[in-house]
Short mmCIF file of C-alpha atoms in Angstrom, two decimals:
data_model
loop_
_atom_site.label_atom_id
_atom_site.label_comp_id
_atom_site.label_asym_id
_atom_site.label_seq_id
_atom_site.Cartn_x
_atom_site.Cartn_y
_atom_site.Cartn_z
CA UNK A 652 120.91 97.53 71.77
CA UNK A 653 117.55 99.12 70.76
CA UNK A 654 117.30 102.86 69.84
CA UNK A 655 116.18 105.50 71.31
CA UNK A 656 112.89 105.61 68.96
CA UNK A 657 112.50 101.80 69.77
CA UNK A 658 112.76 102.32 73.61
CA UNK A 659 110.12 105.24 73.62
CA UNK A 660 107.63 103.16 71.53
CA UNK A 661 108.02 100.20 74.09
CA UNK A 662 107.50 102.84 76.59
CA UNK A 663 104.73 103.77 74.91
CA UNK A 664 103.00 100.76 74.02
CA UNK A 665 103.22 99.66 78.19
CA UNK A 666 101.96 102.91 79.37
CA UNK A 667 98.98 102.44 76.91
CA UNK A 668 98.38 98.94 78.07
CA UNK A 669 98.12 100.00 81.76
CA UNK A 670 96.05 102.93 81.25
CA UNK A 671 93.70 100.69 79.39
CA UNK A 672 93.33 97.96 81.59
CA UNK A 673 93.52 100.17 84.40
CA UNK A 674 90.40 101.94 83.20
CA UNK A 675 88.65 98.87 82.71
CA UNK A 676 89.39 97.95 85.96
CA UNK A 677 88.68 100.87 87.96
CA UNK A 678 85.36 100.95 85.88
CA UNK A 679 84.44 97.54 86.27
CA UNK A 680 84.20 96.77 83.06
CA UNK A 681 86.36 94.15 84.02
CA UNK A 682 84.47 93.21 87.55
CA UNK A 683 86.16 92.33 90.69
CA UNK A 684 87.24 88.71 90.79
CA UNK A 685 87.53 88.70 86.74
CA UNK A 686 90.29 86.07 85.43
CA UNK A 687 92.35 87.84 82.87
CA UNK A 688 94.31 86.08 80.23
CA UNK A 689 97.71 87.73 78.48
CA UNK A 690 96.92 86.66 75.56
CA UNK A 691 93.02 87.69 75.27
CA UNK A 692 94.35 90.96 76.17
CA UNK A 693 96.88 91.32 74.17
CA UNK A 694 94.36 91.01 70.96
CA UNK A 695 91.93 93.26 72.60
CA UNK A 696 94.52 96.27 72.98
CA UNK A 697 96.10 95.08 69.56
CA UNK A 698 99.41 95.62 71.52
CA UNK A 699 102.28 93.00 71.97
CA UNK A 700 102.14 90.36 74.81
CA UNK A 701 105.50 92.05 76.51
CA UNK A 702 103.63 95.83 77.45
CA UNK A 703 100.42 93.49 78.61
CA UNK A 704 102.87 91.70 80.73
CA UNK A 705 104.03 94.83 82.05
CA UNK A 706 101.15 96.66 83.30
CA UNK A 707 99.76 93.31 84.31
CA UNK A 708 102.85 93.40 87.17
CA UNK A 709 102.32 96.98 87.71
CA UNK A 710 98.77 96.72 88.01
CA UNK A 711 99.44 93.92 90.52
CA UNK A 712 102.07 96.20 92.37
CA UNK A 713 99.46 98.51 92.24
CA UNK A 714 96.54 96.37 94.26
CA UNK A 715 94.26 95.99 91.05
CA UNK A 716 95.13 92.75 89.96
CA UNK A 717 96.01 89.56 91.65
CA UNK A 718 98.47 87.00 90.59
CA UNK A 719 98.11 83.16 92.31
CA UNK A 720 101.04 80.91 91.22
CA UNK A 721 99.56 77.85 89.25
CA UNK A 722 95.82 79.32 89.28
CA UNK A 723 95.94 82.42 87.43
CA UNK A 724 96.14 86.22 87.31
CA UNK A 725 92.87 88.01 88.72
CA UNK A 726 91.61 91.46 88.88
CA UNK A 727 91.37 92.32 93.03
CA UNK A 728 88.18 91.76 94.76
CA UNK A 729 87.06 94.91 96.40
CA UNK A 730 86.96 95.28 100.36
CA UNK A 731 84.21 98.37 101.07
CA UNK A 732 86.65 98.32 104.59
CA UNK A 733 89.38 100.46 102.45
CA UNK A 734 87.62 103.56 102.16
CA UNK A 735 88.44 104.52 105.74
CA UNK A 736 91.82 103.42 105.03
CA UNK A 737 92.53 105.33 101.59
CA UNK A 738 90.70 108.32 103.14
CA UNK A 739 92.80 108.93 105.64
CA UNK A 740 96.00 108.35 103.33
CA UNK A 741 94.41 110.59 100.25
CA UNK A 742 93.50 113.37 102.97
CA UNK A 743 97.12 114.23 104.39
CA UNK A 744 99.05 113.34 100.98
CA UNK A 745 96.58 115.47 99.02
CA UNK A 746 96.45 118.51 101.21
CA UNK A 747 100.35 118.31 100.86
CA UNK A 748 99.94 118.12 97.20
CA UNK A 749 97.52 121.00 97.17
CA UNK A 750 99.91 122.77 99.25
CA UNK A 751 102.88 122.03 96.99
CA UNK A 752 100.32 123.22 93.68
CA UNK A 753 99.05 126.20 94.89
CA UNK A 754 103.26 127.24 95.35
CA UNK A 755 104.67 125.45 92.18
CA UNK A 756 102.54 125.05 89.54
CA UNK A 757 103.28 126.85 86.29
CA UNK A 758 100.34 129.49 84.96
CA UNK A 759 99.27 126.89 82.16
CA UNK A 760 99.06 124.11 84.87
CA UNK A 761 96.82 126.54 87.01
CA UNK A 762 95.11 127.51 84.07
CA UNK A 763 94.15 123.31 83.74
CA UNK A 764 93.00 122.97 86.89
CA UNK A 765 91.12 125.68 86.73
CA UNK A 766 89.40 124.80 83.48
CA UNK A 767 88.63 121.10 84.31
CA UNK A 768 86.28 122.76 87.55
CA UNK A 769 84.61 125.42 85.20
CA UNK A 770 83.86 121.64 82.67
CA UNK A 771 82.76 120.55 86.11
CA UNK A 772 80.65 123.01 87.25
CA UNK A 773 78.96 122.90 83.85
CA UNK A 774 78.15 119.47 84.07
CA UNK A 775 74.79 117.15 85.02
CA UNK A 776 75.64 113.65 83.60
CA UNK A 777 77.21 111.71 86.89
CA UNK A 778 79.77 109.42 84.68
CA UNK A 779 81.15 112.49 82.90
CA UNK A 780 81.35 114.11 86.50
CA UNK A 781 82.89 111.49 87.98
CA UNK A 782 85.78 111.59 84.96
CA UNK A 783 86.04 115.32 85.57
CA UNK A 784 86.93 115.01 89.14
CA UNK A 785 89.22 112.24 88.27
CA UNK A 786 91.43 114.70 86.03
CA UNK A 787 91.12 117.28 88.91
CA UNK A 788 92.95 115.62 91.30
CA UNK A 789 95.90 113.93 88.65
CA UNK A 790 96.15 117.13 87.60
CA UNK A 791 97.15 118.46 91.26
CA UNK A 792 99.06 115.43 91.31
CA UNK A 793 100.88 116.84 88.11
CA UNK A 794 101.13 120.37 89.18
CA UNK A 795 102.63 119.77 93.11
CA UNK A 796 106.14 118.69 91.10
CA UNK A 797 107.06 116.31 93.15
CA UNK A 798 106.87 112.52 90.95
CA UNK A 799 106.88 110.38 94.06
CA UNK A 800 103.88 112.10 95.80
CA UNK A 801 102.28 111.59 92.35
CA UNK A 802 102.76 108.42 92.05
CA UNK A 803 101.35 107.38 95.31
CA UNK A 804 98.01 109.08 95.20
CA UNK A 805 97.45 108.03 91.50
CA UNK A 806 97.30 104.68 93.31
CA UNK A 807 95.15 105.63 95.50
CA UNK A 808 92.92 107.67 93.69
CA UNK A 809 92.59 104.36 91.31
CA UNK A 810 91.36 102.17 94.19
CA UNK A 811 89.23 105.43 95.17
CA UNK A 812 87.18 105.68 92.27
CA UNK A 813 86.53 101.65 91.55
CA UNK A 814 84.63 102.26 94.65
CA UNK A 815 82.83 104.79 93.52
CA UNK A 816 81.98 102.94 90.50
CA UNK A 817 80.91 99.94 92.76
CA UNK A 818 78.61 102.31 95.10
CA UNK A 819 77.61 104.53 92.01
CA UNK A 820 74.08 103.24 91.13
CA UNK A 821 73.16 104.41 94.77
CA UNK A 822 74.64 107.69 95.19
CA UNK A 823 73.34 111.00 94.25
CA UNK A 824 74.63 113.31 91.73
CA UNK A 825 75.28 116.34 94.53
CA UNK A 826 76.33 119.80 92.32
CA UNK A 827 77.03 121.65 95.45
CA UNK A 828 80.46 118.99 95.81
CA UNK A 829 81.29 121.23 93.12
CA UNK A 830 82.28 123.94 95.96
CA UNK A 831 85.25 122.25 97.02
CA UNK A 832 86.59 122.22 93.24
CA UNK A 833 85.86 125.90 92.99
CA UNK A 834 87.84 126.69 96.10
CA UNK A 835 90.59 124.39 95.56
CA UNK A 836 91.17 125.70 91.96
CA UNK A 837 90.69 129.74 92.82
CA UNK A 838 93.44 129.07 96.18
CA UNK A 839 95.95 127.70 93.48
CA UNK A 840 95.63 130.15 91.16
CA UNK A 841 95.89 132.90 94.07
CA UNK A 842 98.72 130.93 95.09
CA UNK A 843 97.49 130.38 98.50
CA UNK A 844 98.66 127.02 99.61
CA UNK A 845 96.38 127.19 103.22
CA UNK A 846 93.46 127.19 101.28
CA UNK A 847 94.12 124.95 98.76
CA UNK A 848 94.26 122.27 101.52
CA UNK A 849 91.76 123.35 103.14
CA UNK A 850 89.64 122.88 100.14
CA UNK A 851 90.99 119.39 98.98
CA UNK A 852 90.89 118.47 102.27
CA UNK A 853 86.47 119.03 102.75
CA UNK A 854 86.06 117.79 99.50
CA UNK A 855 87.61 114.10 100.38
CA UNK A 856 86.02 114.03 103.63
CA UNK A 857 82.68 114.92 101.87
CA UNK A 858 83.21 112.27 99.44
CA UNK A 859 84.30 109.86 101.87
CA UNK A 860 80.82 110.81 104.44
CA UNK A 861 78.83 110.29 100.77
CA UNK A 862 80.37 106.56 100.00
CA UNK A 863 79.66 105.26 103.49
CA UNK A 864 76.30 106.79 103.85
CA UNK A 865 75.43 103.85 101.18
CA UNK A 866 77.97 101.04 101.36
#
């Protein structure tokens, strides 16, 4: 039986392996249609070949990669047809989220939120804004308490903002987006739950009108 210190370090190592293939993912780094191999991964990360295994079959679970018996493990092609589809998902479960942040969330998780949209408002360079509004909504996620609803929309927010990065090059960097941020964060820390939704829920239907103005 393995330890307690053993068990968190295995925990550990797998949650580092999907975050970092995840990332690569979402930002193409590894491109759409990619073969991966366990074992080229597993020296990349420096990690063992059971944690790459692991987020491998979460990251499958998860829509990211692809797994055909006797061809090979893939990362997923991307279909432009799911924005519609993750919109309308990402807009009810994250104005419930908002909801549930703007009534639950500690004064140091309000404090986050807040802090990551005065970073945002700050900021010009469209990479570092897109990883701004990224933290944003986990850390709603975070803040509503409730560890299913997270879980879901961190899924979706994943296959969300791989197609940003796929659309990226012909978007516009748009600082008055930044709006929704400000009234999402100021309507949790007033504790106002009406408002927080209605500010999460014009932001996603802005960024949604944005994507398929150039797909």
């Amino acid at each position: 039986m393995r330890s307690k210190r053993q068990r968190d370090n295995a925990g550990s190592a797998a949650g580092l392996a999907y975050e970092s293939i995840r990332d690569r993912i979402i930002s193409l780094a590894l491109p759409p249609g990619a073969p991966l191999n366990e074992g080229d991964l597993t020296n990349d990360l420096g990690l063992g070949l059971t944690p790459v295994r692991d987020a491998i079959k979460r990251l499958a679970l998860e829509h990211l990669i692809v797994v055909y018996p006797r061809r090979g493990t893939f990362v997923s092609e991307i279909n432009l047809a799911d924005e519609r589809w993750l919109t309308e998902a990402r807009v009810e479960m994250e104005g419930l989220a908002a909801e549930l942040a703007a009534s639950r969330a500690g004064i140091e998780e309000r404090r986050a939120i807040m802090s990551c949209v005065e970073a945002l408002l700050g900021e010009t360079h469209q990479l570092r804004i897109n990883a701004l509004d990224t933290e944003f909504h986990r850390l709603i996620y975070r803040a509503a308490h409730n560890p299913f609803l997270e879980a879901s929309l961190n899924q979706y927010l994943n296959l969300s903002v791989r197609l940003w990065y796929y659309c990226r090059d012909r978007l516009q960097v748009k600082t008055s987006d930044c709006d929704f941020h400000k009234q999402v964060a100021d309507a949790i820390m007033a504790g106002d739950p009406q408002a927080a939704r209605a500010g999460i829920v014009g932001h996603l239907r802005q960024s949604s009108a944005d994507l398929r103005a150039v797909m």
